[in-house]
Amino acid sequence: MTARGTLRVYLGAAPGVGKTYKMLEEGRRRLERGTDVVVGFVETHGRPFTEAMLDGLEVVPRTTMQYRGSQFTELDLDAVLARRPEVALVDELAHTNIPGGAQAKRWQDIERLLDAGIDVLTTVNVQHLESLNDVVESITGVPQRETVPDVVVRRAEQIELVDMTPEALRRRMAHGNIYKPEKIDAALGNYFRVGNLTALRELALLWLADKVDEQLERYRTEHGIAKTWETRERVVVALTGGPEGDTLVRRAARVAARTKGADLLAVHVVRGDGLAGADPANLTRQRLLVESLGGTYHQVLGADVPRALLDFARGVNATQLVLGASRRGRLAQILSPGVGVTTTAESGAIDVHLVTHEQVRRGRLRLGRSGAGLTLRRRLLGFAVAVAGLPLLTLVLDTMRGEKALPSDILAYLVLTVAVALLGGLLPALVCAVVGFLLLNWYFTPPLYQFTIAERENVFALVAFVFVAVAVATVVDGAARRARDAARASAEAQTLATLAGSVLHGDNPLDALLERVRESFGLTSVTLLERDAEHAPWRIAAAVGGPPCTTPSDGETEVPIDDDAALVLRGHPLQAADRRLVEAFAAHAAIALRQRRLGEQAAAAGTLAEVDKLRTALLSAVSHDLRTPLASAKAAVGSLRSPDVHFSPEDTQELLATAEESLDKLTRLVENLLDMSRLQAGALAMTLQPVSVAEALPRAIDDLGPLAAGVRISVADDLPEVHADPALLERVLVNILANAVRYSPPGNPPLIGVSEHAGLVDIRVIDHGPGIPAADRERVFQPFQRLGDRDNATGVGLGLALSRGLAEAMGGSLAPEPTPGGGLTMTLTLPSADAAGSDRADPALLTHLDTRPAGKV
């Protein structure tokens, strides 16, 4: 069987850091060592230094594929497999293959090579990792449609970070070592900003650090290394389920916050028998507190609490351990050192913090129900057996006095005591042992019929009898109590598991939780009450079952959640042993109520925002943008119809032109409003087809009329057509040009430049007006917004918002950037018709095309 090949990944934070160069450099180094190396697929992007690294390397010819009338080149997987080199260089791990091939993704091609025993060197950028895709989009504003599952990269035997400072990368960009000159300004002003590159660099470093952590843990496990290696601060806080846990968690969070990047972990040790459980309500609250502080919560099983804590701490490579000071009293601490002292003594390199709290020396937390483990019926049965059995056994032994010695008599009484212990537990067995001791002393120990013992040997035998009887009775009673506790713990665990399932799968978590409480404890109604202040009246937040309680006193049991919330139960009094389980339910109910309120507030806020937005928009439109053209048109038509005034032909033409211009404004406004509403509703129809930019631009300029006089156009001769809707493209260009013309200074009209790169066509409308501050550049794309909202004569503010929406609907983007020397440049980016073919909505093709982030926001 062929051994699987090894994978080496060169990881970068952004395009241009040198991943492909490093991969080729490693390929050349291995070739010089005598390794059989071939280039399966390398994308140089026209960079001369990268192309120079291909000299001397064998390149497997690419395969050409036809797709919707266009030709594309891809990795020829079959040719590489047939060549069977030792090492294959395959660039762009996250690349999406052209539809029609054997695999949809290039990483799947690489898996085939690895399975064939071929070592592979490849490259990937951090923005293409599936887990970080949305994070990168939120930082850069550029969606990355090509992704690779993290597990594919994590399985690599080697991952090398190709790093470069943002300033150095921008210098490379400015020198033309990454993109062509026409793309440099757009890239530097958008994707390749210093802030973006710094954030991407940190993401790459953190992701790789997690990978290194996995390798370190695997190495420590394989070599049996238990000693703590302080590679990163990890603070572990031990929780017992007591009320002091909140204090410990906050203290541990402060300790972790002192070191950047430190991890906070909370752990609760469950005893091996599962019986001495902590308060579920406290643990639930403390778990939420830990998670809100950015930590993680864990539970481990262990009979020896100090050993379990230290094993967990060493297992996660913890550097500090936070414990609460002992709740036990002085006498108990003298008899046993306790968890804190024992853990500190055995912690080794782990620093242990013993934190004081309000529960110090108040005694252990009593969670179970006190009392014997056996039922009253069994204890009474034990007493009955002792009362009847002792006289009967004495009579039988007395009739056999000459045949049995004292040791045999003692054993007979011991058997009876053990039987009583098995039936009735500790107290009946103690009574049986004491009475049996007295009967043995009176009837069978010389001198007879006296409470005296002549021989020392008999004294030892009788004392041993009492000791054994008491010991056996204690063991039996303890076993019965533990069996009862085990049954209760199992029932509580099952109830909590059912609770979690009903809450997770229910449409209304709060009602589902309260209904589970009612069913579990056989109640008639369960009510969650709340109030605004201490003396304010109670109100019903949620209720299930029969008539709800309006005050805590209406029910048989009240379980306070906090000062202003309580869970009230009606049906029958709650047993003391069940109260802590109900408290856990109450804690979950408070969380569910809080989530419901937050959801209601978010929904109400969203509704109010939409209503206010619509109201403001309508008022703005009606106040001027609808009224002004209507008034102008009406005035012009009214003047022409007036019988009292006779106008010359020139005046008549001027009035008609005024009316026509006003009606055109009104028509454009209504069309923008309608198109914006259709766009937001997803009902805007479009027909995507090849469109010539060189023909669309003059039509857009003509639509603007005299306002666009002097606009300059610079279009490359070999510019490909764009993949767009002709009418919508013209609408977008008109809106952008109108905005640029309006703010251009006299004598310096806007310039339109068009260029193509990597399957994308950039239409740049450049003006030298006042520009837009960086903080306000996204505001201009909000509907019904004008910069400053000070001038009602410049339109309702839909033009740029509609333009961006239309551009994105056609698979493109619209982004602002400052013009060097002052002003604003609007860049409309659309896929070229050559790259998109004739496909109008093929997501696979769009992901294939969208590989370059330059010039996009």
PDB file of N, CA, C and O in Angstrom, residues 419-449:
ATOM      1  N   ALA A 419     -28.142  -9.477  61.329  1.00  0.00           N
ATOM      2  CA  ALA A 419     -29.447  -9.575  60.671  1.00  0.00           C
ATOM      3  C   ALA A 419     -30.290  -8.343  60.963  1.00  0.00           C
ATOM      4  O   ALA A 419     -30.971  -7.803  60.075  1.00  0.00           O
ATOM      5  N   VAL A 420     -30.279  -7.880  62.208  1.00  0.00           N
ATOM      6  CA  VAL A 420     -31.019  -6.672  62.557  1.00  0.00           C
ATOM      7  C   VAL A 420     -30.473  -5.462  61.815  1.00  0.00           C
ATOM      8  O   VAL A 420     -31.227  -4.595  61.356  1.00  0.00           O
ATOM      9  N   ALA A 421     -29.131  -5.386  61.667  1.00  0.00           N
ATOM     10  CA  ALA A 421     -28.520  -4.271  60.942  1.00  0.00           C
ATOM     11  C   ALA A 421     -28.947  -4.267  59.469  1.00  0.00           C
ATOM     12  O   ALA A 421     -29.227  -3.216  58.885  1.00  0.00           O
ATOM     13  N   LEU A 422     -28.993  -5.471  58.882  1.00  0.00           N
ATOM     14  CA  LEU A 422     -29.406  -5.551  57.483  1.00  0.00           C
ATOM     15  C   LEU A 422     -30.849  -5.127  57.301  1.00  0.00           C
ATOM     16  O   LEU A 422     -31.219  -4.544  56.278  1.00  0.00           O
ATOM     17  N   LEU A 423     -31.685  -5.410  58.302  1.00  0.00           N
ATOM     18  CA  LEU A 423     -33.093  -5.067  58.195  1.00  0.00           C
ATOM     19  C   LEU A 423     -33.375  -3.616  58.588  1.00  0.00           C
ATOM     20  O   LEU A 423     -34.061  -2.889  57.872  1.00  0.00           O
ATOM     21  N   GLY A 424     -32.851  -3.191  59.727  1.00  0.00           N
ATOM     22  CA  GLY A 424     -33.266  -1.909  60.293  1.00  0.00           C
ATOM     23  C   GLY A 424     -32.226  -0.833  60.335  1.00  0.00           C
ATOM     24  O   GLY A 424     -32.533   0.293  60.747  1.00  0.00           O
ATOM     25  N   GLY A 425     -30.981  -1.153  59.985  1.00  0.00           N
ATOM     26  CA  GLY A 425     -29.968  -0.133  59.978  1.00  0.00           C
ATOM     27  C   GLY A 425     -29.259   0.044  61.303  1.00  0.00           C
ATOM     28  O   GLY A 425     -29.210  -0.866  62.158  1.00  0.00           O
ATOM     29  N   LEU A 426     -28.737   1.253  61.484  1.00  0.00           N
ATOM     30  CA  LEU A 426     -27.803   1.488  62.573  1.00  0.00           C
ATOM     31  C   LEU A 426     -28.458   1.455  63.949  1.00  0.00           C
ATOM     32  O   LEU A 426     -28.000   0.753  64.853  1.00  0.00           O
ATOM     33  N   LEU A 427     -29.535   2.208  64.159  1.00  0.00           N
ATOM     34  CA  LEU A 427     -30.096   2.344  65.500  1.00  0.00           C
ATOM     35  C   LEU A 427     -30.628   1.023  66.057  1.00  0.00           C
ATOM     36  O   LEU A 427     -30.288   0.642  67.193  1.00  0.00           O
ATOM     37  N   PRO A 428     -31.424   0.225  65.333  1.00  0.00           N
ATOM     38  CA  PRO A 428     -31.848  -1.074  65.875  1.00  0.00           C
ATOM     39  C   PRO A 428     -30.668  -1.996  66.148  1.00  0.00           C
ATOM     40  O   PRO A 428     -30.679  -2.757  67.130  1.00  0.00           O
ATOM     41  N   ALA A 429     -29.636  -1.952  65.298  1.00  0.00           N
ATOM     42  CA  ALA A 429     -28.479  -2.817  65.522  1.00  0.00           C
ATOM     43  C   ALA A 429     -27.723  -2.409  66.778  1.00  0.00           C
ATOM     44  O   ALA A 429     -27.217  -3.263  67.519  1.00  0.00           O
ATOM     45  N   LEU A 430     -27.624  -1.092  67.021  1.00  0.00           N
ATOM     46  CA  LEU A 430     -26.965  -0.645  68.257  1.00  0.00           C
ATOM     47  C   LEU A 430     -27.718  -1.144  69.483  1.00  0.00           C
ATOM     48  O   LEU A 430     -27.125  -1.632  70.466  1.00  0.00           O
ATOM     49  N   VAL A 431     -29.043  -1.030  69.460  1.00  0.00           N
ATOM     50  CA  VAL A 431     -29.849  -1.519  70.586  1.00  0.00           C
ATOM     51  C   VAL A 431     -29.663  -3.016  70.753  1.00  0.00           C
ATOM     52  O   VAL A 431     -29.488  -3.531  71.885  1.00  0.00           O
ATOM     53  N   CYS A 432     -29.682  -3.755  69.622  1.00  0.00           N
ATOM     54  CA  CYS A 432     -29.507  -5.204  69.689  1.00  0.00           C
ATOM     55  C   CYS A 432     -28.134  -5.569  70.238  1.00  0.00           C
ATOM     56  O   CYS A 432     -27.997  -6.518  71.039  1.00  0.00           O
ATOM     57  N   ALA A 433     -27.094  -4.826  69.824  1.00  0.00           N
ATOM     58  CA  ALA A 433     -25.740  -5.126  70.294  1.00  0.00           C
ATOM     59  C   ALA A 433     -25.602  -4.868  71.790  1.00  0.00           C
ATOM     60  O   ALA A 433     -25.018  -5.677  72.528  1.00  0.00           O
ATOM     61  N   VAL A 434     -26.139  -3.744  72.268  1.00  0.00           N
ATOM     62  CA  VAL A 434     -26.018  -3.419  73.694  1.00  0.00           C
ATOM     63  C   VAL A 434     -26.804  -4.420  74.547  1.00  0.00           C
ATOM     64  O   VAL A 434     -26.302  -4.952  75.555  1.00  0.00           O
ATOM     65  N   VAL A 435     -28.052  -4.706  74.138  1.00  0.00           N
ATOM     66  CA  VAL A 435     -28.862  -5.666  74.907  1.00  0.00           C
ATOM     67  C   VAL A 435     -28.238  -7.065  74.846  1.00  0.00           C
ATOM     68  O   VAL A 435     -28.207  -7.810  75.834  1.00  0.00           O
ATOM     69  N   GLY A 436     -27.728  -7.431  73.665  1.00  0.00           N
ATOM     70  CA  GLY A 436     -27.062  -8.721  73.543  1.00  0.00           C
ATOM     71  C   GLY A 436     -25.843  -8.814  74.438  1.00  0.00           C
ATOM     72  O   GLY A 436     -25.569  -9.873  75.043  1.00  0.00           O
ATOM     73  N   PHE A 437     -25.092  -7.690  74.513  1.00  0.00           N
ATOM     74  CA  PHE A 437     -23.934  -7.674  75.426  1.00  0.00           C
ATOM     75  C   PHE A 437     -24.371  -7.908  76.870  1.00  0.00           C
ATOM     76  O   PHE A 437     -23.753  -8.690  77.618  1.00  0.00           O
ATOM     77  N   LEU A 438     -25.439  -7.277  77.295  1.00  0.00           N
ATOM     78  CA  LEU A 438     -25.913  -7.448  78.672  1.00  0.00           C
ATOM     79  C   LEU A 438     -26.419  -8.873  78.922  1.00  0.00           C
ATOM     80  O   LEU A 438     -26.159  -9.472  79.982  1.00  0.00           O
ATOM     81  N   LEU A 439     -27.129  -9.449  77.938  1.00  0.00           N
ATOM     82  CA  LEU A 439     -27.625 -10.817  78.103  1.00  0.00           C
ATOM     83  C   LEU A 439     -26.485 -11.824  78.163  1.00  0.00           C
ATOM     84  O   LEU A 439     -26.515 -12.787  78.950  1.00  0.00           O
ATOM     85  N   LEU A 440     -25.472 -11.612  77.317  1.00  0.00           N
ATOM     86  CA  LEU A 440     -24.309 -12.506  77.367  1.00  0.00           C
ATOM     87  C   LEU A 440     -23.610 -12.422  78.726  1.00  0.00           C
ATOM     88  O   LEU A 440     -23.196 -13.432  79.306  1.00  0.00           O
ATOM     89  N   ASN A 441     -23.503 -11.180  79.212  1.00  0.00           N
ATOM     90  CA  ASN A 441     -22.841 -11.004  80.509  1.00  0.00           C
ATOM     91  C   ASN A 441     -23.656 -11.647  81.630  1.00  0.00           C
ATOM     92  O   ASN A 441     -23.108 -12.283  82.544  1.00  0.00           O
ATOM     93  N   TRP A 442     -24.973 -11.582  81.589  1.00  0.00           N
ATOM     94  CA  TRP A 442     -25.828 -12.061  82.689  1.00  0.00           C
ATOM     95  C   TRP A 442     -25.990 -13.582  82.655  1.00  0.00           C
ATOM     96  O   TRP A 442     -25.859 -14.236  83.682  1.00  0.00           O
ATOM     97  N   TYR A 443     -26.222 -14.111  81.439  1.00  0.00           N
ATOM     98  CA  TYR A 443     -26.589 -15.526  81.380  1.00  0.00           C
ATOM     99  C   TYR A 443     -25.416 -16.461  81.064  1.00  0.00           C
ATOM    100  O   TYR A 443     -25.446 -17.641  81.438  1.00  0.00           O
ATOM    101  N   PHE A 444     -24.390 -15.956  80.356  1.00  0.00           N
ATOM    102  CA  PHE A 444     -23.416 -16.917  79.837  1.00  0.00           C
ATOM    103  C   PHE A 444     -21.964 -16.610  80.225  1.00  0.00           C
ATOM    104  O   PHE A 444     -21.083 -17.402  79.911  1.00  0.00           O
ATOM    105  N   THR A 445     -21.704 -15.480  80.886  1.00  0.00           N
ATOM    106  CA  THR A 445     -20.326 -15.151  81.252  1.00  0.00           C
ATOM    107  C   THR A 445     -20.159 -15.359  82.763  1.00  0.00           C
ATOM    108  O   THR A 445     -20.902 -14.742  83.541  1.00  0.00           O
ATOM    109  N   PRO A 446     -19.220 -16.232  83.144  1.00  0.00           N
ATOM    110  CA  PRO A 446     -18.987 -16.439  84.595  1.00  0.00           C
ATOM    111  C   PRO A 446     -18.522 -15.139  85.236  1.00  0.00           C
ATOM    112  O   PRO A 446     -17.729 -14.402  84.612  1.00  0.00           O
ATOM    113  N   PRO A 447     -18.905 -14.844  86.483  1.00  0.00           N
ATOM    114  CA  PRO A 447     -19.944 -15.553  87.257  1.00  0.00           C
ATOM    115  C   PRO A 447     -21.336 -15.256  86.680  1.00  0.00           C
ATOM    116  O   PRO A 447     -21.623 -14.131  86.297  1.00  0.00           O
ATOM    117  N   LEU A 448     -22.168 -16.309  86.580  1.00  0.00           N
ATOM    118  CA  LEU A 448     -23.486 -16.200  85.979  1.00  0.00           C
ATOM    119  C   LEU A 448     -24.416 -15.341  86.819  1.00  0.00           C
ATOM    120  O   LEU A 448     -24.265 -15.231  88.031  1.00  0.00           O
ATOM    121  N   TYR A 449     -25.395 -14.745  86.141  1.00  0.00           N
ATOM    122  CA  TYR A 449     -26.463 -13.959  86.753  1.00  0.00           C
ATOM    123  C   TYR A 449     -25.927 -12.753  87.526  1.00  0.00           C
ATOM    124  O   TYR A 449     -26.500 -12.303  88.488  1.00  0.00           O
TER     125      TYR A 449
END
